[in-house]
mmCIF file of C-alpha atoms and ligand atoms in Angstrom:
data_model
loop_
_atom_site.group_PDB
_atom_site.id
_atom_site.type_symbol
_atom_site.label_atom_id
_atom_site.label_comp_id
_atom_site.label_asym_id
_atom_site.label_seq_id
_atom_site.Cartn_x
_atom_site.Cartn_y
_atom_site.Cartn_z
ATOM 1 C CA MET A 7 -60.329 19.084 24.815
ATOM 2 C CA GLU A 8 -57.866 17.516 26.331
ATOM 3 C CA LYS A 9 -54.661 17.687 24.080
ATOM 4 C CA LYS A 10 -54.543 14.171 22.285
ATOM 5 C CA LYS A 11 -51.172 12.057 23.876
ATOM 6 C CA ILE A 12 -48.557 10.833 21.794
ATOM 7 C CA THR A 13 -45.476 7.990 22.163
ATOM 8 C CA VAL A 14 -42.061 9.551 22.039
ATOM 9 C CA ALA A 15 -39.575 6.967 21.116
ATOM 10 C CA ILE A 16 -35.768 7.758 22.016
ATOM 11 C CA ASP A 17 -32.490 5.530 20.575
ATOM 12 C CA GLY A 18 -28.702 6.780 20.627
ATOM 13 C CA TYR A 19 -25.570 5.030 21.195
ATOM 14 C CA SER A 20 -24.675 4.674 24.939
ATOM 15 C CA SER A 21 -23.805 7.730 26.745
ATOM 16 C CA CYS A 22 -25.228 10.384 24.454
ATOM 17 C CA GLY A 23 -27.708 11.867 26.350
ATOM 18 C CA LYS A 24 -30.350 9.680 25.148
ATOM 19 C CA SER A 25 -31.836 9.750 29.515
ATOM 20 C CA THR A 26 -31.022 13.276 29.592
ATOM 21 C CA ILE A 27 -33.592 14.488 26.365
ATOM 22 C CA ALA A 28 -35.827 11.762 28.003
ATOM 23 C CA LYS A 29 -36.519 13.174 31.210
ATOM 24 C CA ASP A 30 -36.447 16.481 30.102
ATOM 25 C CA LEU A 31 -39.438 16.261 27.839
ATOM 26 C CA ALA A 32 -41.207 14.128 30.180
ATOM 27 C CA LEU A 33 -40.746 16.505 32.784
ATOM 28 C CA TYR A 34 -41.624 19.459 30.070
ATOM 29 C CA ALA A 35 -45.104 16.804 28.675
ATOM 30 C CA GLY A 36 -46.315 15.837 32.522
ATOM 31 C CA TYR A 37 -45.095 12.385 30.716
ATOM 32 C CA VAL A 38 -43.933 8.894 32.063
ATOM 33 C CA TYR A 39 -40.424 8.345 31.325
ATOM 34 C CA VAL A 40 -39.276 5.135 31.344
ATOM 35 C CA ASP A 41 -35.768 3.974 30.894
ATOM 36 C CA THR A 42 -35.538 0.838 28.920
ATOM 37 C CA GLY A 43 -31.622 0.664 29.268
ATOM 38 C CA ALA A 44 -31.670 0.181 33.354
ATOM 39 C CA MET A 45 -35.111 -2.695 32.501
ATOM 40 C CA TYR A 46 -31.641 -4.598 30.954
ATOM 41 C CA ARG A 47 -29.152 -3.407 33.319
ATOM 42 C CA ALA A 48 -30.946 -4.943 35.924
ATOM 43 C CA VAL A 49 -31.561 -8.258 33.919
ATOM 44 C CA ALA A 50 -27.700 -8.251 33.932
ATOM 45 C CA LEU A 51 -27.179 -7.664 37.697
ATOM 46 C CA TYR A 52 -29.191 -9.970 38.958
ATOM 47 C CA ALA A 53 -27.509 -12.880 37.254
ATOM 48 C CA MET A 54 -24.228 -11.505 37.284
ATOM 49 C CA GLU A 55 -25.345 -11.746 41.482
ATOM 50 C CA ARG A 56 -25.838 -15.053 40.807
ATOM 51 C CA GLY A 57 -23.227 -16.250 38.803
ATOM 52 C CA ILE A 58 -25.167 -16.627 35.716
ATOM 53 C CA ILE A 59 -23.525 -14.050 34.157
ATOM 54 C CA THR A 60 -19.185 -14.613 34.482
ATOM 55 C CA ALA A 61 -16.530 -12.443 32.640
ATOM 56 C CA ASP A 62 -16.997 -15.239 29.710
ATOM 57 C CA SER A 63 -19.722 -16.694 29.019
ATOM 58 C CA ILE A 64 -23.696 -16.567 29.660
ATOM 59 C CA ASP A 65 -26.060 -19.265 30.993
ATOM 60 C CA GLU A 66 -28.677 -18.966 28.925
ATOM 61 C CA LYS A 67 -30.364 -21.963 30.459
ATOM 62 C CA ARG A 68 -30.618 -20.486 33.342
ATOM 63 C CA LEU A 69 -30.837 -16.825 32.646
ATOM 64 C CA ALA A 70 -34.209 -18.273 30.539
ATOM 65 C CA ALA A 71 -35.313 -20.357 33.977
ATOM 66 C CA ALA A 72 -34.217 -17.317 35.991
ATOM 67 C CA LEU A 73 -36.641 -14.514 33.962
ATOM 68 C CA PRO A 74 -39.927 -15.269 35.298
ATOM 69 C CA SER A 75 -38.781 -13.895 38.558
ATOM 70 C CA ILE A 76 -36.706 -11.028 37.968
ATOM 71 C CA SER A 77 -39.494 -8.161 38.415
ATOM 72 C CA ILE A 78 -38.197 -4.854 37.398
ATOM 73 C CA GLY A 79 -39.785 -1.778 38.413
ATOM 74 C CA PHE A 80 -39.421 2.098 38.670
ATOM 75 C CA ALA A 81 -39.982 4.330 42.078
ATOM 76 C CA LEU A 82 -40.486 8.262 42.018
ATOM 77 C CA GLN A 83 -38.200 9.978 44.339
ATOM 78 C CA PRO A 84 -38.877 13.175 45.868
ATOM 79 C CA ASP A 85 -36.119 15.502 44.248
ATOM 80 C CA GLY A 86 -38.357 14.065 40.863
ATOM 81 C CA SER A 87 -35.680 11.702 40.000
ATOM 82 C CA GLN A 88 -36.192 7.919 39.593
ATOM 83 C CA HIS A 89 -34.627 4.683 41.404
ATOM 84 C CA THR A 90 -35.021 0.888 39.299
ATOM 85 C CA LEU A 91 -36.206 -1.583 41.250
ATOM 86 C CA LEU A 92 -35.308 -5.342 41.052
ATOM 87 C CA ASN A 93 -37.702 -7.574 42.710
ATOM 88 C CA GLY A 94 -38.954 -4.565 45.144
ATOM 89 C CA ASN A 95 -35.032 -3.021 46.036
ATOM 90 C CA ASP A 96 -33.810 -0.036 44.955
ATOM 91 C CA VAL A 97 -30.677 -1.123 42.855
ATOM 92 C CA GLU A 98 -30.393 2.674 41.558
ATOM 93 C CA SER A 99 -26.416 3.053 41.814
ATOM 94 C CA ARG A 100 -25.467 -0.286 41.971
ATOM 95 C CA ILE A 101 -26.705 -0.876 38.108
ATOM 96 C CA ARG A 102 -25.162 1.588 36.950
ATOM 97 C CA THR A 103 -21.613 0.397 37.052
ATOM 98 C CA LEU A 104 -19.227 0.030 34.253
ATOM 99 C CA ASP A 105 -19.031 -3.622 34.789
ATOM 100 C CA VAL A 106 -23.139 -4.100 34.644
ATOM 101 C CA ALA A 107 -23.242 -1.872 31.511
ATOM 102 C CA ASP A 108 -21.211 -4.382 30.089
ATOM 103 C CA GLY A 109 -23.352 -7.230 31.766
ATOM 104 C CA ALA A 110 -26.480 -5.327 30.300
ATOM 105 C CA SER A 111 -24.490 -4.950 26.647
ATOM 106 C CA ARG A 112 -23.770 -8.617 26.516
ATOM 107 C CA VAL A 113 -27.356 -9.933 27.963
ATOM 108 C CA SER A 114 -29.114 -7.981 25.772
ATOM 109 C CA THR A 115 -27.735 -9.400 23.014
ATOM 110 C CA ILE A 116 -30.014 -12.407 23.295
ATOM 111 C CA GLY A 117 -33.238 -12.996 22.400
ATOM 112 C CA PHE A 118 -35.449 -14.229 24.686
ATOM 113 C CA VAL A 119 -34.540 -11.317 26.781
ATOM 114 C CA ARG A 120 -35.213 -8.961 24.388
ATOM 115 C CA ARG A 121 -38.740 -10.541 24.148
ATOM 116 C CA ALA A 122 -39.485 -10.415 27.588
ATOM 117 C CA LEU A 123 -38.572 -6.694 28.213
ATOM 118 C CA VAL A 124 -39.868 -5.522 24.896
ATOM 119 C CA GLU A 125 -43.264 -6.445 25.902
ATOM 120 C CA GLN A 126 -43.222 -4.937 29.107
ATOM 121 C CA GLN A 127 -42.191 -2.234 27.664
ATOM 122 C CA GLN A 128 -45.275 -1.806 25.248
ATOM 123 C CA ALA A 129 -47.693 -2.660 27.945
ATOM 124 C CA MET A 130 -46.348 0.486 29.718
ATOM 125 C CA GLY A 131 -46.729 2.672 26.999
ATOM 126 C CA ARG A 132 -50.318 1.287 25.429
ATOM 127 C CA ASP A 133 -52.083 4.667 26.928
ATOM 128 C CA LYS A 134 -49.215 6.770 25.265
ATOM 129 C CA GLY A 135 -47.846 10.161 27.275
ATOM 130 C CA ILE A 136 -44.704 7.897 27.514
ATOM 131 C CA VAL A 137 -41.318 9.299 26.890
ATOM 132 C CA MET A 138 -38.923 6.211 26.346
ATOM 133 C CA ASP A 139 -35.505 5.640 25.480
ATOM 134 C CA GLY A 140 -33.472 2.406 24.795
ATOM 135 C CA ARG A 141 -31.676 1.195 21.140
ATOM 136 C CA ASP A 142 -35.190 -0.283 19.877
ATOM 137 C CA ILE A 143 -37.459 1.782 20.909
ATOM 138 C CA GLY A 144 -38.533 3.395 17.513
ATOM 139 C CA THR A 145 -37.799 0.257 15.526
ATOM 140 C CA VAL A 146 -38.944 -2.065 17.848
ATOM 141 C CA VAL A 147 -40.850 -1.356 20.700
ATOM 142 C CA PHE A 148 -43.227 1.175 19.291
ATOM 143 C CA PRO A 149 -42.651 1.596 14.975
ATOM 144 C CA ASP A 150 -45.948 3.691 15.324
ATOM 145 C CA ALA A 151 -44.522 6.344 17.891
ATOM 146 C CA GLU A 152 -45.292 9.918 16.671
ATOM 147 C CA LEU A 153 -41.770 11.727 17.643
ATOM 148 C CA LYS A 154 -38.813 9.461 17.540
ATOM 149 C CA ILE A 155 -35.568 11.109 17.757
ATOM 150 C CA PHE A 156 -32.068 8.793 17.138
ATOM 151 C CA ALA A 157 -29.522 10.821 19.654
ATOM 152 C CA THR A 158 -25.670 10.908 18.597
ATOM 153 C CA ALA A 159 -22.313 12.259 19.966
ATOM 154 C CA SER A 160 -19.107 11.437 19.299
ATOM 155 C CA ALA A 161 -17.898 8.341 20.806
ATOM 156 C CA GLU A 162 -14.739 10.507 22.478
ATOM 157 C CA VAL A 163 -17.310 13.205 23.447
ATOM 158 C CA ARG A 164 -19.436 10.255 25.310
ATOM 159 C CA ALA A 165 -16.334 9.268 26.829
ATOM 160 C CA GLU A 166 -15.235 12.157 28.551
ATOM 161 C CA ARG A 167 -19.109 12.665 29.503
ATOM 162 C CA ARG A 168 -19.364 8.902 31.234
ATOM 163 C CA CYS A 169 -15.670 10.085 32.784
ATOM 164 C CA ARG A 170 -17.052 13.076 34.370
ATOM 165 C CA GLU A 171 -20.522 10.843 35.826
ATOM 166 C CA LEU A 172 -17.866 8.375 37.538
ATOM 167 C CA GLU A 173 -15.405 10.854 39.132
ATOM 168 C CA GLU A 174 -18.894 12.169 39.971
ATOM 169 C CA LYS A 175 -20.194 9.359 41.626
ATOM 170 C CA GLY A 176 -16.670 8.943 42.944
ATOM 171 C CA THR A 177 -15.575 5.969 40.494
ATOM 172 C CA PRO A 178 -13.618 7.523 38.675
ATOM 173 C CA LYS A 179 -11.947 5.419 35.611
ATOM 174 C CA PRO A 180 -9.404 6.208 33.161
ATOM 175 C CA TYR A 181 -10.279 8.309 29.915
ATOM 176 C CA ALA A 182 -8.631 5.476 27.671
ATOM 177 C CA GLU A 183 -10.023 2.370 29.374
ATOM 178 C CA VAL A 184 -13.405 4.148 29.565
ATOM 179 C CA LEU A 185 -13.190 5.179 25.456
ATOM 180 C CA GLU A 186 -12.766 1.674 25.037
ATOM 181 C CA ASN A 187 -15.969 0.527 26.690
ATOM 182 C CA VAL A 188 -17.901 2.955 24.532
ATOM 183 C CA ARG A 189 -16.510 2.048 21.316
ATOM 184 C CA GLU A 190 -16.843 -1.653 22.063
ATOM 185 C CA ARG A 191 -20.834 -1.692 23.600
ATOM 186 C CA ASP A 192 -20.987 1.018 20.080
ATOM 187 C CA TRP A 193 -19.607 -2.360 18.170
ATOM 188 C CA ARG A 194 -21.727 -4.450 20.048
ATOM 189 C CA ASP A 195 -25.016 -2.502 20.212
ATOM 190 C CA THR A 196 -25.106 -2.064 15.983
ATOM 191 C CA HIS A 197 -23.541 -5.127 15.263
ATOM 192 C CA ARG A 198 -25.962 -7.854 17.016
ATOM 193 C CA THR A 199 -28.646 -9.917 15.118
ATOM 194 C CA GLU A 200 -31.439 -9.078 17.084
ATOM 195 C CA SER A 201 -32.872 -5.918 17.074
ATOM 196 C CA PRO A 202 -29.538 -3.763 16.250
ATOM 197 C CA LEU A 203 -29.096 0.038 16.977
ATOM 198 C CA ARG A 204 -30.146 1.763 13.603
ATOM 199 C CA GLN A 205 -32.071 4.933 12.581
ATOM 200 C CA ALA A 206 -35.312 4.835 11.811
ATOM 201 C CA ALA A 207 -36.364 5.867 9.098
ATOM 202 C CA ASP A 208 -38.573 7.888 10.374
ATOM 203 C CA ALA A 209 -36.300 9.508 13.407
ATOM 204 C CA ARG A 210 -35.011 13.041 13.318
ATOM 205 C CA LEU A 211 -31.380 12.926 14.050
ATOM 206 C CA MET A 212 -29.965 14.595 17.088
ATOM 207 C CA ASP A 213 -26.206 15.350 16.980
ATOM 208 C CA ASN A 214 -26.210 16.867 20.182
ATOM 209 C CA SER A 215 -21.825 16.546 20.907
ATOM 210 C CA ALA A 216 -21.318 20.362 20.050
ATOM 211 C CA LEU A 217 -24.754 21.752 21.822
ATOM 212 C CA THR A 218 -25.805 22.740 25.710
ATOM 213 C CA ARG A 219 -28.083 21.178 27.504
ATOM 214 C CA GLU A 220 -30.601 24.083 27.151
ATOM 215 C CA GLU A 221 -29.921 24.327 22.961
ATOM 216 C CA GLN A 222 -30.791 20.562 22.366
ATOM 217 C CA SER A 223 -33.769 20.814 25.020
ATOM 218 C CA ALA A 224 -35.089 24.165 23.269
ATOM 219 C CA ILE A 225 -34.554 21.580 19.783
ATOM 220 C CA ILE A 226 -36.773 19.119 21.320
ATOM 221 C CA ARG A 227 -39.430 20.690 22.525
ATOM 222 C CA ARG A 228 -40.222 22.785 19.939
ATOM 223 C CA TRP A 229 -40.202 19.068 17.855
ATOM 224 C CA PHE A 230 -42.192 17.574 20.651
ATOM 225 C CA ASP A 231 -44.546 20.930 20.259
ATOM 226 C CA GLU A 232 -45.144 20.656 16.282
ATOM 227 C CA THR A 233 -45.747 17.430 16.206
ATOM 228 C CA VAL A 234 -48.081 17.211 19.021
ATOM 229 C CA ASN A 235 -49.966 19.982 17.131
ATOM 230 C CA SER A 236 -50.196 18.433 13.641
ATOM 231 C CA GLU A 237 -51.510 15.265 15.538
ATOM 232 C CA ASN A 238 -54.482 17.749 17.544
ATOM 233 C CA HIS A 239 -55.173 18.758 14.210
HETATM 234 O O1 DC B 315 -28.639 2.771 27.839
HETATM 235 P P1 DC B 315 -27.268 2.135 28.529
HETATM 236 O O2 DC B 315 -26.321 2.543 28.927
HETATM 237 O O3 DC B 315 -28.067 2.128 30.443
HETATM 238 O O4 DC B 315 -28.065 0.421 27.895
HETATM 239 C C1 DC B 315 -27.882 -0.773 28.725
HETATM 240 C C2 DC B 315 -27.563 -1.778 27.541
HETATM 241 O O5 DC B 315 -28.636 -2.437 26.974
HETATM 242 C C3 DC B 315 -26.725 -1.687 26.304
HETATM 243 O O6 DC B 315 -25.618 -2.101 25.900
HETATM 244 C C4 DC B 315 -27.488 -1.894 25.594
HETATM 245 C C5 DC B 315 -28.506 -2.690 25.940
HETATM 246 N N1 DC B 315 -29.946 -2.237 25.309
HETATM 247 C C6 DC B 315 -30.481 -2.043 24.005
HETATM 248 O O7 DC B 315 -30.790 -3.585 23.725
HETATM 249 N N2 DC B 315 -31.872 -2.048 24.338
HETATM 250 C C7 DC B 315 -32.666 -1.116 24.829
HETATM 251 N N3 DC B 315 -33.825 -1.236 24.520
HETATM 252 C C8 DC B 315 -31.388 -0.756 25.511
HETATM 253 C C9 DC B 315 -30.652 -0.975 26.134
#
């Protein structure tokens, strides 16, 4: 008999390796992976390109009117990675800049944006067999997820990782600026009134400040296997 599929919710601070955990696990489990941060980033990119979001303001009225014309999807690449599509266009590299990260952090504080995206995310997970990462997956999107993981690492470790990523992409930024950006986003993610980032009471904590990718992956796979086995009892 085929094993019953579960829902895996992964939340945590920015740049703490959530997507690494989620991608690894989705591949291991043969599940669909959904990066919800990419969805907030795509909305931000759309709004920034049209001047709906500027350096110091968001035109919420125009953003609300624009939302129905924003369609977000994911396209699997031949190398197994996933690219984000905005109205059919591949925007993967454009949504990974610090500017768009900042815009995403700002649009994600708006209730009507969250409600629209949460609805899409819940539809994507209707049949389970999904690994979704974000900030509110275990608390709001899938409060009944069988496995919830809350990932964390120190701000300094996360800023170092982010610097390395930016360097690899050919868009290096000074460490101090990246660290400040990490701290600013942490503050905003945890202090907003709409679905602030917090660890669900039943989430398992994964502090990976001092873990290699392999060590972390082994722990997460064990958690997954244990959960699936107990669900299939
Ligand atoms: O994980 P990320 O850095 O790609 O997320 C971009 C921004 O979107 C981040 O500031 C937090 C926000 N976000 C959110 O509020 N809820 C989610 N489920 C995912 C991301």
